[in-house]
Amino acid sequence: MSEANVNKKRKNRWAFPLGLIITVFAVIGLVCVILAGVNATKKAVIKSKNIDEYNTMLTPVVMNDPDPFDDITKANKNQLIDISVWSILKSNLSPDKYEYGEDGMIIPEEDVTAEFHKLFGTDTEPEHATVNGYGYTFTYDSAKHTY
């Protein structure tokens, strides 16, 4: 071997280990970028599901625009009942879930109470009564406990 080749080998003896380290770091970086992309996609899907759930829950509330209140116990109960009935009507009901009468669908009081508690919690109880809205009425039948 000539002296030039020996000097060249000494000069480049760190080239392979350094190249290997850089390649390992590049692979680690690529894996991190891919995992970050997958996690961001998962979070976006979860957020879109939450948005759909919030839209379903809030549509009847926004639709009725209740009076402002600081405490649920001080809220207008008629408005809360109105929102609860609309929430039932806006949910994906099967056509045969409830009976129909002369005036329309008959919704049991228990279902309205359950929807009331689902939307507003159990800190207050609903006061079942006929609710008049803008161009509609949910008539409460106290004898049959239905709307």
mmCIF file of C-alpha atoms in Angstrom:
data_model
loop_
_atom_site.group_PDB
_atom_site.id
_atom_site.type_symbol
_atom_site.label_atom_id
_atom_site.label_comp_id
_atom_site.label_asym_id
_atom_site.label_seq_id
_atom_site.Cartn_x
_atom_site.Cartn_y
_atom_site.Cartn_z
ATOM 1 C CA MET A 1 0.000 0.000 0.000
ATOM 2 C CA SER A 2 1.239 3.371 -0.790
ATOM 3 C CA GLU A 3 1.534 6.082 1.786
ATOM 4 C CA ALA A 4 -1.180 8.139 0.050
ATOM 5 C CA ASN A 5 -3.727 5.321 0.452
ATOM 6 C CA VAL A 6 -2.885 4.907 4.154
ATOM 7 C CA ASN A 7 -3.338 8.650 4.785
ATOM 8 C CA LYS A 8 -6.612 8.560 2.872
ATOM 9 C CA LYS A 9 -7.878 5.663 5.024
ATOM 10 C CA ARG A 10 -6.899 7.463 8.238
ATOM 11 C CA LYS A 11 -8.607 10.612 7.051
ATOM 12 C CA ASN A 12 -11.875 8.818 6.195
ATOM 13 C CA ARG A 13 -12.043 6.292 9.047
ATOM 14 C CA TRP A 14 -14.869 8.292 10.728
ATOM 15 C CA ALA A 15 -16.912 8.612 7.533
ATOM 16 C CA PHE A 16 -18.753 5.271 7.820
ATOM 17 C CA PRO A 17 -19.718 5.525 11.551
ATOM 18 C CA LEU A 18 -20.751 9.156 11.090
ATOM 19 C CA GLY A 19 -22.842 8.260 8.029
ATOM 20 C CA LEU A 20 -24.443 5.396 9.953
ATOM 21 C CA ILE A 21 -25.371 7.706 12.861
ATOM 22 C CA ILE A 22 -26.865 10.282 10.486
ATOM 23 C CA THR A 23 -28.886 7.557 8.735
ATOM 24 C CA VAL A 24 -30.212 6.261 12.091
ATOM 25 C CA PHE A 25 -31.259 9.790 13.101
ATOM 26 C CA ALA A 26 -32.933 10.303 9.719
ATOM 27 C CA VAL A 27 -34.931 7.072 10.138
ATOM 28 C CA ILE A 28 -35.918 8.070 13.698
ATOM 29 C CA GLY A 29 -37.037 11.491 12.427
ATOM 30 C CA LEU A 30 -39.077 9.913 9.630
ATOM 31 C CA VAL A 31 -40.803 7.555 12.094
ATOM 32 C CA CYS A 32 -41.589 10.488 14.421
ATOM 33 C CA VAL A 33 -43.085 12.524 11.569
ATOM 34 C CA ILE A 34 -45.248 9.572 10.463
ATOM 35 C CA LEU A 35 -46.464 8.915 14.037
ATOM 36 C CA ALA A 36 -47.240 12.606 14.552
ATOM 37 C CA GLY A 37 -49.290 12.596 11.334
ATOM 38 C CA VAL A 38 -51.224 9.498 12.404
ATOM 39 C CA ASN A 39 -51.944 10.982 15.855
ATOM 40 C CA ALA A 40 -53.061 14.293 14.350
ATOM 41 C CA THR A 41 -55.444 12.425 12.046
ATOM 42 C CA LYS A 42 -56.878 10.445 14.981
ATOM 43 C CA LYS A 43 -57.432 13.643 16.972
ATOM 44 C CA ALA A 44 -59.150 15.302 14.012
ATOM 45 C CA VAL A 45 -61.517 12.338 13.611
ATOM 46 C CA ILE A 46 -62.332 12.336 17.340
ATOM 47 C CA LYS A 47 -62.963 16.094 17.293
ATOM 48 C CA SER A 48 -65.288 15.759 14.305
ATOM 49 C CA LYS A 49 -67.245 13.054 16.146
ATOM 50 C CA ASN A 50 -67.496 15.347 19.179
ATOM 51 C CA ILE A 51 -68.672 18.205 16.981
ATOM 52 C CA ASP A 52 -71.436 15.996 15.584
ATOM 53 C CA GLU A 53 -72.487 15.024 19.119
ATOM 54 C CA TYR A 54 -72.451 18.657 20.245
ATOM 55 C CA ASN A 55 -74.480 19.684 17.204
ATOM 56 C CA THR A 56 -77.067 17.011 17.950
ATOM 57 C CA MET A 57 -77.267 18.052 21.599
ATOM 58 C CA LEU A 58 -77.206 21.822 21.082
ATOM 59 C CA THR A 59 -79.526 22.143 18.065
ATOM 60 C CA PRO A 60 -82.749 22.069 20.148
ATOM 61 C CA VAL A 61 -81.229 24.468 22.689
ATOM 62 C CA VAL A 62 -80.122 26.998 20.083
ATOM 63 C CA MET A 63 -83.361 26.538 18.165
ATOM 64 C CA ASN A 64 -85.412 27.593 21.218
ATOM 65 C CA ASP A 65 -83.052 30.326 22.448
ATOM 66 C CA PRO A 66 -83.872 30.001 26.175
ATOM 67 C CA ASP A 67 -83.693 32.944 28.559
ATOM 68 C CA PRO A 68 -80.239 33.295 30.147
ATOM 69 C CA PHE A 69 -79.715 31.727 33.568
ATOM 70 C CA ASP A 70 -76.808 31.277 35.965
ATOM 71 C CA ASP A 71 -78.213 28.245 37.743
ATOM 72 C CA ILE A 72 -80.256 25.468 36.128
ATOM 73 C CA THR A 73 -82.703 25.555 39.039
ATOM 74 C CA LYS A 74 -83.567 29.163 38.117
ATOM 75 C CA ALA A 75 -84.173 28.417 34.434
ATOM 76 C CA ASN A 76 -87.612 28.658 32.832
ATOM 77 C CA LYS A 77 -88.925 25.087 33.137
ATOM 78 C CA ASN A 78 -91.315 25.459 30.181
ATOM 79 C CA GLN A 79 -88.397 26.334 27.939
ATOM 80 C CA LEU A 80 -86.426 23.357 29.227
ATOM 81 C CA ILE A 81 -89.378 21.024 28.576
ATOM 82 C CA ASP A 82 -89.727 22.542 25.095
ATOM 83 C CA ILE A 83 -86.044 21.869 24.424
ATOM 84 C CA SER A 84 -86.365 18.304 25.752
ATOM 85 C CA VAL A 85 -89.319 17.494 23.490
ATOM 86 C CA TRP A 86 -87.580 19.032 20.469
ATOM 87 C CA SER A 87 -84.459 17.026 21.292
ATOM 88 C CA ILE A 88 -86.520 13.833 21.155
ATOM 89 C CA LEU A 89 -88.120 14.900 17.880
ATOM 90 C CA LYS A 90 -84.760 15.838 16.321
ATOM 91 C CA SER A 91 -83.105 12.568 17.325
ATOM 92 C CA ASN A 92 -83.050 9.724 14.850
ATOM 93 C CA LEU A 93 -86.423 8.276 15.769
ATOM 94 C CA SER A 94 -87.740 5.201 14.087
ATOM 95 C CA PRO A 95 -91.256 5.855 12.781
ATOM 96 C CA ASP A 96 -92.816 3.210 15.024
ATOM 97 C CA LYS A 97 -91.104 4.188 18.299
ATOM 98 C CA TYR A 98 -94.109 6.211 19.511
ATOM 99 C CA GLU A 99 -97.828 5.930 18.962
ATOM 100 C CA TYR A 100 -99.725 8.508 16.954
ATOM 101 C CA GLY A 101 -103.010 10.136 17.930
ATOM 102 C CA GLU A 102 -105.330 12.719 16.403
ATOM 103 C CA ASP A 103 -102.948 15.577 17.164
ATOM 104 C CA GLY A 104 -99.723 13.812 16.207
ATOM 105 C CA MET A 105 -97.042 11.821 17.968
ATOM 106 C CA ILE A 106 -97.624 10.761 21.592
ATOM 107 C CA ILE A 107 -94.450 10.930 23.687
ATOM 108 C CA PRO A 108 -94.497 9.408 27.198
ATOM 109 C CA GLU A 109 -93.626 11.671 30.122
ATOM 110 C CA GLU A 110 -90.838 9.277 31.169
ATOM 111 C CA ASP A 111 -89.046 9.800 27.844
ATOM 112 C CA VAL A 112 -89.294 13.578 28.162
ATOM 113 C CA THR A 113 -87.985 13.364 31.739
ATOM 114 C CA ALA A 114 -85.100 11.131 30.635
ATOM 115 C CA GLU A 115 -84.192 13.560 27.833
ATOM 116 C CA PHE A 116 -84.503 16.473 30.284
ATOM 117 C CA HIS A 117 -82.026 14.812 32.661
ATOM 118 C CA LYS A 118 -79.710 13.912 29.777
ATOM 119 C CA LEU A 119 -79.575 17.535 28.612
ATOM 120 C CA PHE A 120 -79.727 19.449 31.891
ATOM 121 C CA GLY A 121 -78.648 17.014 34.612
ATOM 122 C CA THR A 122 -80.475 15.878 37.715
ATOM 123 C CA ASP A 123 -80.091 19.057 39.785
ATOM 124 C CA THR A 124 -83.628 20.062 38.852
ATOM 125 C CA GLU A 125 -86.753 18.125 37.983
ATOM 126 C CA PRO A 126 -88.995 18.932 35.025
ATOM 127 C CA GLU A 127 -92.394 20.499 35.618
ATOM 128 C CA HIS A 128 -94.562 18.833 33.012
ATOM 129 C CA ALA A 129 -97.055 21.186 31.386
ATOM 130 C CA THR A 130 -98.326 22.187 27.958
ATOM 131 C CA VAL A 131 -95.697 24.147 26.046
ATOM 132 C CA ASN A 132 -96.543 26.770 23.440
ATOM 133 C CA GLY A 133 -93.866 27.687 20.934
ATOM 134 C CA TYR A 134 -93.740 29.811 17.811
ATOM 135 C CA GLY A 135 -96.458 28.174 15.728
ATOM 136 C CA TYR A 136 -96.626 24.877 17.604
ATOM 137 C CA THR A 137 -97.915 23.423 20.867
ATOM 138 C CA PHE A 138 -96.781 20.390 22.828
ATOM 139 C CA THR A 139 -99.937 19.500 24.750
ATOM 140 C CA TYR A 140 -99.400 17.701 28.046
ATOM 141 C CA ASP A 141 -102.040 15.167 29.086
ATOM 142 C CA SER A 142 -101.705 14.856 32.871
ATOM 143 C CA ALA A 143 -104.143 11.924 32.992
ATOM 144 C CA LYS A 144 -102.102 9.823 30.541
ATOM 145 C CA HIS A 145 -98.731 11.406 31.392
ATOM 146 C CA THR A 146 -97.953 12.050 27.735
ATOM 147 C CA TYR A 147 -97.181 14.886 25.340
#
